[in-house]
Amino acid sequence: MTHSPQKLDLPTRPYRRIATEEAFSPPEMLEIYRKILAKDNVDVGFKNLMGFYMSSPSERAQHIMRCLVDLDELRIAHMDASGIDIQVLALTSPGAQIMDRETAVSFIPNANDELAAAIKRHPTRFAGMVALAPQDPAASAKELQRCADLYGMRSAVINSHTQGEYLSDKKFWPIFEAAEALNMPIYLHPNSLPAQMIDPFIEAGLDGAIYGFGVETGLHALRIITSGVFDQFPNLKMVLGHMGEALPFWAYRLDYMHNATVRSKRYEAIQPTKRKPSEYLKENFYITNSGVAWGPALQFTQAFMGTDRVLYAMDYPYQYLPEEVDMLERVDMTPEVKRQFFQDNAVKVFDLKI
Ligand code: 1DF
Ligand code: MN
């Protein structure tokens, strides 16, 4: 190992802290992004997200760009300084999903190879999710299998919509079929808003992680639920960040209105499902607290989902705040629940060999 020994309170803590939504970018991806950003008619949401981080002189943007491309000393120093033992890495949003299909399909194996190499360099500090190009569902299914076979990777990340298309569309279901067969959970991470919904958000400056991300990713998860994905793939596991993008808070109303909509045959798209929306949330999903270091929201989510389905995430480097780890440590949880939250649930969901 190349990093210095931990100077943390590890001996007094009967668990390791595992952060489960931690972003990185190969420099090669930023080069592809630069080419996309140089074109006319760039996607507005993408321009406002990665276009901002890649060009802004602000301290926040510069810091994030430095951290994103580092998978060695800088990142591990930040982990040590904030008491994070292990990061579960994910290709930063939007990953390859903004690229044209051909570019995306040829880039994705490189991104996963680079991730695997970083994990190999720091096997006690990093784990990672397979990145995909949903533009090609068959290639995505193959890439899941390749990374499982070659690298022992046990999960995947999809950054919400792909150029305005949703995984509720059956053309994408080969990805779910493969993920279920390989028992690899899919982390449904936010993306910038698609062109068809961004206007009223961007006008008010609310399209990003402040609110737009959560609205769109919550919508995406709900579309997956109501389209019957989990009736077709009952053992498929998905992960949502940001306290489940607020869906637990919506659960009662979702169940009531879903049932009312089914009964009145109001929409072709809303057909009966075997279970209630809240049941899929509780039985097919896991939720991380990424971006939300707030006791009442955490305790509500644990009460709704069960303490075995809520995991810790920092969202490094976008929300790198060491004091938030302490805030979460101070939330009233039994030692057993705290250990589930910081360690045991992540070990189980991401099948970590620690
Ligand atoms: C931001 C937030 C960017 C999250 C992200 O990836 C991201 C941000 C580009 O603050 O702009 O993953 N997040 O998950 O909250
Ligand atoms: Mn994130």
Short mmCIF file of C-alpha atoms and ligand atoms in Angstrom, two decimals:
data_model
loop_
_atom_site.label_atom_id
_atom_site.label_comp_id
_atom_site.label_asym_id
_atom_site.label_seq_id
_atom_site.Cartn_x
_atom_site.Cartn_y
_atom_site.Cartn_z
CA MET A 1 0.00 0.00 0.00
CA THR A 2 1.25 3.44 -0.91
CA HIS A 3 -0.67 5.56 1.57
CA SER A 4 0.27 6.41 5.13
CA PRO A 5 -1.28 4.46 7.98
CA GLN A 6 -4.63 5.66 9.23
CA LYS A 7 -4.49 8.29 11.90
CA LEU A 8 -8.17 7.94 12.69
CA ASP A 9 -10.25 6.65 15.52
CA LEU A 10 -10.36 3.20 13.95
CA PRO A 11 -9.41 1.30 17.11
CA THR A 12 -12.37 2.79 19.00
CA ARG A 13 -14.77 2.04 16.19
CA PRO A 14 -15.96 -1.51 15.66
CA TYR A 15 -16.67 -1.01 11.96
CA ARG A 16 -15.14 0.48 8.86
CA ARG A 17 -16.77 3.43 7.20
CA ILE A 18 -17.68 2.60 3.61
CA ALA A 19 -18.79 5.46 1.35
CA THR A 20 -20.92 4.19 -1.51
CA GLU A 21 -21.46 6.99 -4.08
CA GLU A 22 -17.99 8.31 -4.74
CA ALA A 23 -17.22 9.80 -8.14
CA PHE A 24 -14.17 9.66 -10.39
CA SER A 25 -13.36 10.53 -13.99
CA PRO A 26 -10.65 9.14 -16.23
CA PRO A 27 -8.87 12.07 -17.97
CA GLU A 28 -9.86 10.42 -21.26
CA MET A 29 -13.54 11.02 -20.44
CA LEU A 30 -12.87 14.73 -19.91
CA GLU A 31 -11.23 14.87 -23.33
CA ILE A 32 -14.35 13.38 -24.89
CA TYR A 33 -16.46 15.87 -22.91
CA ARG A 34 -14.34 18.75 -24.22
CA LYS A 35 -15.10 17.70 -27.78
CA ILE A 36 -18.82 17.42 -27.03
CA LEU A 37 -18.85 20.81 -25.33
CA ALA A 38 -17.11 22.42 -28.33
CA LYS A 39 -19.98 21.45 -30.66
CA ASP A 40 -23.03 23.52 -31.51
CA ASN A 41 -26.30 22.42 -29.94
CA VAL A 42 -24.73 21.00 -26.78
CA ASP A 43 -27.25 19.50 -24.40
CA VAL A 44 -28.19 22.35 -22.03
CA GLY A 45 -28.11 20.27 -18.85
CA PHE A 46 -24.71 18.79 -19.67
CA LYS A 47 -23.30 22.20 -20.53
CA ASN A 48 -24.58 23.58 -17.25
CA LEU A 49 -23.10 20.66 -15.27
CA MET A 50 -19.80 19.34 -16.63
CA GLY A 51 -19.35 22.40 -18.83
CA PHE A 52 -19.41 24.41 -15.60
CA TYR A 53 -17.05 22.21 -13.57
CA MET A 54 -14.59 21.90 -16.46
CA SER A 55 -14.33 25.63 -17.14
CA SER A 56 -15.19 27.56 -13.97
CA PRO A 57 -12.27 29.28 -12.20
CA SER A 58 -14.14 28.97 -8.87
CA GLU A 59 -12.36 27.23 -6.01
CA ARG A 60 -15.15 24.63 -5.73
CA ALA A 61 -14.98 23.68 -9.43
CA GLN A 62 -11.18 23.55 -9.54
CA HIS A 63 -11.06 21.42 -6.41
CA ILE A 64 -13.67 19.01 -7.76
CA MET A 65 -11.80 18.61 -11.05
CA ARG A 66 -8.54 17.83 -9.24
CA CYS A 67 -10.23 15.24 -7.03
CA LEU A 68 -12.24 13.57 -9.81
CA VAL A 69 -9.19 12.46 -11.79
CA ASP A 70 -7.16 11.29 -8.77
CA LEU A 71 -7.40 7.63 -7.80
CA ASP A 72 -4.28 7.61 -5.62
CA GLU A 73 -2.65 9.89 -3.04
CA LEU A 74 -4.97 12.91 -3.04
CA ARG A 75 -8.16 10.88 -2.79
CA ILE A 76 -6.74 8.60 -0.13
CA ALA A 77 -5.50 11.60 1.86
CA HIS A 78 -9.05 13.01 1.76
CA MET A 79 -10.46 9.66 2.82
CA ASP A 80 -8.02 9.52 5.74
CA ALA A 81 -8.81 13.10 6.74
CA SER A 82 -12.56 12.39 6.80
CA GLY A 83 -12.45 8.90 8.33
CA ILE A 84 -13.50 6.98 5.22
CA ASP A 85 -11.97 3.53 5.05
CA ILE A 86 -13.37 2.43 1.70
CA GLN A 87 -14.86 4.25 -1.28
CA VAL A 88 -17.19 2.44 -3.67
CA LEU A 89 -16.29 4.30 -6.86
CA ALA A 90 -18.64 5.24 -9.69
CA LEU A 91 -17.86 6.95 -13.01
CA THR A 92 -19.04 10.51 -12.52
CA SER A 93 -22.34 11.59 -14.05
CA PRO A 94 -23.23 11.55 -16.90
CA GLY A 95 -20.51 9.00 -17.65
CA ALA A 96 -20.81 7.77 -21.21
CA GLN A 97 -24.52 8.51 -21.38
CA ILE A 98 -24.02 11.90 -23.06
CA MET A 99 -21.83 10.41 -25.81
CA ASP A 100 -22.99 9.11 -29.17
CA ARG A 101 -23.54 5.38 -29.10
CA GLU A 102 -20.36 4.40 -30.87
CA THR A 103 -18.12 6.59 -28.71
CA ALA A 104 -19.88 5.41 -25.55
CA VAL A 105 -19.55 1.73 -26.38
CA SER A 106 -15.85 2.02 -27.21
CA PHE A 107 -15.06 4.23 -24.19
CA ILE A 108 -16.84 2.24 -21.46
CA PRO A 109 -14.48 -0.77 -21.29
CA ASN A 110 -11.55 1.64 -20.88
CA ALA A 111 -13.29 3.37 -17.98
CA ASN A 112 -13.97 0.04 -16.30
CA ASP A 113 -10.42 -1.18 -16.92
CA GLU A 114 -9.08 2.00 -15.36
CA LEU A 115 -11.36 1.57 -12.35
CA ALA A 116 -10.24 -2.04 -11.96
CA ALA A 117 -6.60 -0.93 -12.09
CA ALA A 118 -7.19 1.62 -9.31
CA ILE A 119 -8.87 -1.03 -7.17
CA LYS A 120 -5.92 -3.32 -7.81
CA ARG A 121 -3.48 -0.60 -6.69
CA HIS A 122 -5.49 0.06 -3.51
CA PRO A 123 -7.47 -3.09 -2.81
CA THR A 124 -8.18 -2.23 0.82
CA ARG A 125 -9.40 1.30 0.02
CA PHE A 126 -11.41 1.08 -3.21
CA ALA A 127 -14.23 -0.95 -4.66
CA GLY A 128 -16.25 0.05 -7.70
CA MET A 129 -19.34 -0.17 -9.85
CA VAL A 130 -19.31 -1.11 -13.53
CA ALA A 131 -20.13 1.87 -15.76
CA LEU A 132 -22.38 1.25 -18.75
CA ALA A 133 -23.44 2.69 -22.10
CA PRO A 134 -27.22 2.08 -22.01
CA GLN A 135 -27.34 3.39 -25.61
CA ASP A 136 -26.44 -0.23 -26.42
CA PRO A 137 -28.34 -2.54 -24.06
CA ALA A 138 -26.79 -5.75 -25.46
CA ALA A 139 -23.26 -4.35 -25.12
CA SER A 140 -24.15 -3.26 -21.57
CA ALA A 141 -25.22 -6.77 -20.64
CA LYS A 142 -21.93 -8.09 -22.04
CA GLU A 143 -19.91 -5.47 -20.19
CA LEU A 144 -21.54 -6.47 -16.90
CA GLN A 145 -20.54 -10.06 -17.55
CA ARG A 146 -17.01 -9.11 -18.63
CA CYS A 147 -16.34 -7.02 -15.53
CA ALA A 148 -17.85 -9.66 -13.26
CA ASP A 149 -15.69 -12.40 -14.81
CA LEU A 150 -12.48 -10.45 -15.26
CA TYR A 151 -12.49 -8.19 -12.23
CA GLY A 152 -15.02 -9.66 -9.82
CA MET A 153 -17.04 -6.44 -9.97
CA ARG A 154 -20.39 -6.92 -8.30
CA SER A 155 -22.51 -3.83 -9.04
CA ALA A 156 -23.17 -1.21 -11.72
CA VAL A 157 -24.05 2.46 -12.01
CA ILE A 158 -26.42 4.15 -14.46
CA ASN A 159 -26.66 7.94 -14.41
CA SER A 160 -30.43 8.23 -14.78
CA HIS A 161 -31.85 9.05 -18.23
CA THR A 162 -29.84 8.48 -21.39
CA GLN A 163 -30.40 11.50 -23.64
CA GLY A 164 -34.00 11.74 -22.48
CA GLU A 165 -34.74 8.02 -22.57
CA TYR A 166 -35.76 6.03 -19.51
CA LEU A 167 -35.02 2.48 -18.40
CA SER A 168 -38.78 1.89 -18.16
CA ASP A 169 -38.59 1.52 -21.95
CA LYS A 170 -38.47 -2.22 -22.67
CA LYS A 171 -35.61 -1.81 -25.13
CA PHE A 172 -33.35 -1.32 -22.09
CA TRP A 173 -34.56 -4.39 -20.21
CA PRO A 174 -31.71 -6.67 -21.36
CA ILE A 175 -29.61 -4.62 -18.92
CA PHE A 176 -31.98 -5.53 -16.07
CA GLU A 177 -32.07 -9.14 -17.19
CA ALA A 178 -28.26 -9.38 -17.01
CA ALA A 179 -28.03 -7.49 -13.70
CA GLU A 180 -30.59 -9.78 -12.13
CA ALA A 181 -28.94 -12.95 -13.49
CA LEU A 182 -25.52 -11.82 -12.22
CA ASN A 183 -27.01 -10.54 -8.95
CA MET A 184 -25.43 -7.13 -9.56
CA PRO A 185 -27.34 -4.19 -8.06
CA ILE A 186 -27.72 -1.09 -10.25
CA TYR A 187 -27.12 2.28 -8.60
CA LEU A 188 -29.48 4.74 -10.29
CA HIS A 189 -27.49 7.94 -9.90
CA PRO A 190 -28.68 11.42 -10.99
CA ASN A 191 -27.91 13.03 -14.33
CA SER A 192 -28.45 16.60 -15.44
CA LEU A 193 -32.00 17.25 -16.57
CA PRO A 194 -32.99 16.16 -20.07
CA ALA A 195 -33.89 18.86 -22.59
CA GLN A 196 -37.60 18.04 -22.34
CA MET A 197 -37.81 19.08 -18.67
CA ILE A 198 -35.00 21.52 -17.96
CA ASP A 199 -36.52 24.93 -18.82
CA PRO A 200 -38.45 25.85 -15.66
CA PHE A 201 -35.63 24.44 -13.51
CA ILE A 202 -32.74 26.21 -15.19
CA GLU A 203 -34.64 29.50 -15.35
CA ALA A 204 -34.66 29.47 -11.55
CA GLY A 205 -31.17 27.99 -11.15
CA LEU A 206 -32.65 24.82 -9.64
CA ASP A 207 -31.70 22.23 -12.28
CA GLY A 208 -28.65 20.78 -10.52
CA ALA A 209 -28.02 18.79 -7.38
CA ILE A 210 -29.98 21.35 -5.37
CA TYR A 211 -33.32 19.96 -6.64
CA GLY A 212 -33.51 19.02 -10.33
CA PHE A 213 -31.35 15.91 -9.89
CA GLY A 214 -33.61 14.54 -7.19
CA VAL A 215 -36.83 15.25 -9.06
CA GLU A 216 -35.61 13.59 -12.25
CA THR A 217 -33.97 10.56 -10.63
CA GLY A 218 -37.00 10.02 -8.38
CA LEU A 219 -39.21 10.18 -11.48
CA HIS A 220 -36.93 7.66 -13.18
CA ALA A 221 -37.11 5.21 -10.27
CA LEU A 222 -40.88 5.58 -10.19
CA ARG A 223 -41.14 4.96 -13.94
CA ILE A 224 -39.13 1.76 -13.45
CA ILE A 225 -41.49 0.68 -10.68
CA THR A 226 -44.77 1.48 -12.47
CA SER A 227 -43.64 0.01 -15.79
CA GLY A 228 -43.51 -3.42 -14.18
CA VAL A 229 -39.73 -3.96 -14.25
CA PHE A 230 -39.77 -5.67 -10.86
CA ASP A 231 -42.62 -8.00 -11.81
CA GLN A 232 -40.48 -9.12 -14.74
CA PHE A 233 -37.24 -9.19 -12.71
CA PRO A 234 -38.29 -9.81 -9.10
CA ASN A 235 -34.75 -10.31 -7.83
CA LEU A 236 -33.35 -7.16 -9.43
CA LYS A 237 -31.76 -4.84 -6.87
CA MET A 238 -31.40 -1.11 -7.31
CA VAL A 239 -29.77 1.58 -5.20
CA LEU A 240 -30.91 5.18 -4.90
CA GLY A 241 -28.87 8.00 -3.37
CA HIS A 242 -29.94 11.22 -1.68
CA MET A 243 -32.26 9.49 0.80
CA GLY A 244 -34.03 7.69 -2.00
CA GLU A 245 -34.53 10.95 -3.92
CA ALA A 246 -37.36 11.66 -1.43
CA LEU A 247 -39.47 8.69 -2.59
CA PRO A 248 -39.89 7.28 0.95
CA PHE A 249 -41.52 10.56 1.91
CA TRP A 250 -43.89 10.19 -1.05
CA ALA A 251 -44.69 6.51 -0.43
CA TYR A 252 -48.15 6.83 1.11
CA ARG A 253 -49.44 9.10 -1.64
CA LEU A 254 -47.80 7.02 -4.37
CA ASP A 255 -49.61 3.91 -3.14
CA TYR A 256 -52.96 5.64 -2.86
CA MET A 257 -52.80 7.41 -6.20
CA HIS A 258 -51.28 4.46 -8.05
CA ASN A 259 -54.15 2.29 -6.93
CA ALA A 260 -56.71 4.96 -7.82
CA THR A 261 -55.15 5.40 -11.27
CA VAL A 262 -55.11 1.65 -11.95
CA ARG A 263 -58.76 1.28 -10.89
CA SER A 264 -59.98 4.12 -13.08
CA LYS A 265 -57.97 2.85 -16.09
CA ARG A 266 -56.91 6.42 -16.63
CA TYR A 267 -53.58 5.82 -18.35
CA GLU A 268 -52.41 3.16 -20.74
CA ALA A 269 -48.97 3.43 -19.07
CA ILE A 270 -50.34 2.68 -15.60
CA GLN A 271 -51.25 -0.99 -15.56
CA PRO A 272 -51.77 -3.16 -12.48
CA THR A 273 -48.56 -4.30 -10.78
CA LYS A 274 -48.20 -7.25 -8.43
CA ARG A 275 -47.20 -5.07 -5.51
CA LYS A 276 -47.68 -1.50 -4.34
CA PRO A 277 -45.06 1.12 -5.29
CA SER A 278 -43.93 1.28 -1.64
CA GLU A 279 -43.43 -2.49 -1.59
CA TYR A 280 -41.02 -2.37 -4.53
CA LEU A 281 -39.18 0.46 -2.81
CA LYS A 282 -38.82 -1.59 0.37
CA GLU A 283 -38.09 -4.93 -1.28
CA ASN A 284 -36.06 -4.13 -4.41
CA PHE A 285 -34.23 -0.94 -3.44
CA TYR A 286 -31.46 0.13 -1.11
CA ILE A 287 -31.02 3.79 -0.23
CA THR A 288 -27.94 5.83 0.56
CA ASN A 289 -27.88 9.13 2.43
CA SER A 290 -25.56 10.84 -0.10
CA GLY A 291 -25.78 14.60 0.25
CA VAL A 292 -28.03 14.40 3.30
CA ALA A 293 -26.20 14.40 6.65
CA TRP A 294 -29.37 14.99 8.62
CA GLY A 295 -30.59 12.80 11.48
CA PRO A 296 -34.38 13.18 11.13
CA ALA A 297 -34.28 12.30 7.41
CA LEU A 298 -31.97 9.36 8.07
CA GLN A 299 -34.12 8.00 10.88
CA PHE A 300 -37.30 8.34 8.82
CA THR A 301 -35.68 6.53 5.90
CA GLN A 302 -34.44 3.76 8.21
CA ALA A 303 -37.91 3.42 9.73
CA PHE A 304 -39.48 3.18 6.26
CA MET A 305 -36.92 0.92 4.53
CA GLY A 306 -35.64 -1.07 7.49
CA THR A 307 -32.18 -0.41 8.95
CA ASP A 308 -30.71 -3.13 6.73
CA ARG A 309 -31.47 -1.12 3.58
CA VAL A 310 -29.96 2.30 4.30
CA LEU A 311 -26.27 2.86 3.55
CA TYR A 312 -23.72 5.60 4.08
CA ALA A 313 -22.44 7.68 1.13
CA MET A 314 -20.48 10.93 1.01
CA ASP A 315 -20.78 11.89 -2.69
CA TYR A 316 -17.07 12.73 -2.90
CA PRO A 317 -15.84 15.08 -4.27
CA TYR A 318 -19.09 17.01 -4.76
CA GLN A 319 -19.89 17.05 -1.05
CA TYR A 320 -16.55 16.49 0.65
CA LEU A 321 -17.24 17.68 4.20
CA PRO A 322 -15.38 15.74 6.90
CA GLU A 323 -17.64 17.26 9.59
CA GLU A 324 -20.64 15.53 8.03
CA VAL A 325 -19.16 12.19 9.03
CA ASP A 326 -19.22 13.39 12.65
CA MET A 327 -22.76 14.71 12.26
CA LEU A 328 -23.88 11.28 11.11
CA GLU A 329 -21.92 9.57 13.90
CA ARG A 330 -23.88 11.69 16.38
CA VAL A 331 -27.29 10.63 15.02
CA ASP A 332 -29.06 8.53 17.64
CA MET A 333 -28.60 4.94 16.43
CA THR A 334 -27.84 1.78 18.38
CA PRO A 335 -24.28 0.48 17.90
CA GLU A 336 -25.74 -2.34 15.79
CA VAL A 337 -27.65 0.04 13.49
CA LYS A 338 -24.65 2.34 13.16
CA ARG A 339 -22.54 -0.59 12.06
CA GLN A 340 -25.20 -1.60 9.52
CA PHE A 341 -25.31 1.96 8.18
CA PHE A 342 -21.57 2.56 7.86
CA GLN A 343 -20.38 -0.95 7.04
CA ASP A 344 -22.51 -4.06 7.01
CA ASN A 345 -25.18 -3.01 4.49
CA ALA A 346 -22.52 -1.84 2.01
CA VAL A 347 -20.60 -5.10 2.39
CA LYS A 348 -23.80 -6.98 1.61
CA VAL A 349 -25.16 -4.83 -1.23
CA PHE A 350 -21.83 -4.35 -3.03
CA ASP A 351 -20.60 -7.84 -2.08
CA LEU A 352 -17.32 -6.43 -0.73
CA LYS A 353 -14.53 -8.73 0.30
CA ILE A 354 -13.25 -6.87 3.34
C1 1DF B 1 -23.16 17.23 -8.31
C2 1DF B 1 -23.79 16.45 -7.36
C3 1DF B 1 -22.53 16.61 -9.39
C4 1DF B 1 -23.82 15.09 -7.49
C5 1DF B 1 -22.53 15.23 -9.49
O1 1DF B 1 -21.98 14.57 -10.54
C6 1DF B 1 -23.14 14.44 -8.50
C7 1DF B 1 -23.14 18.68 -8.18
C8 1DF B 1 -21.64 15.31 -11.71
O2 1DF B 1 -23.23 19.18 -7.05
O3 1DF B 1 -23.03 19.36 -9.21
O4 1DF B 1 -22.97 13.12 -8.53
N1 1DF B 1 -24.61 14.36 -6.56
O5 1DF B 1 -24.77 13.14 -6.65
O6 1DF B 1 -25.27 15.00 -5.69
MN MN B 2 -23.34 11.71 -6.80
#
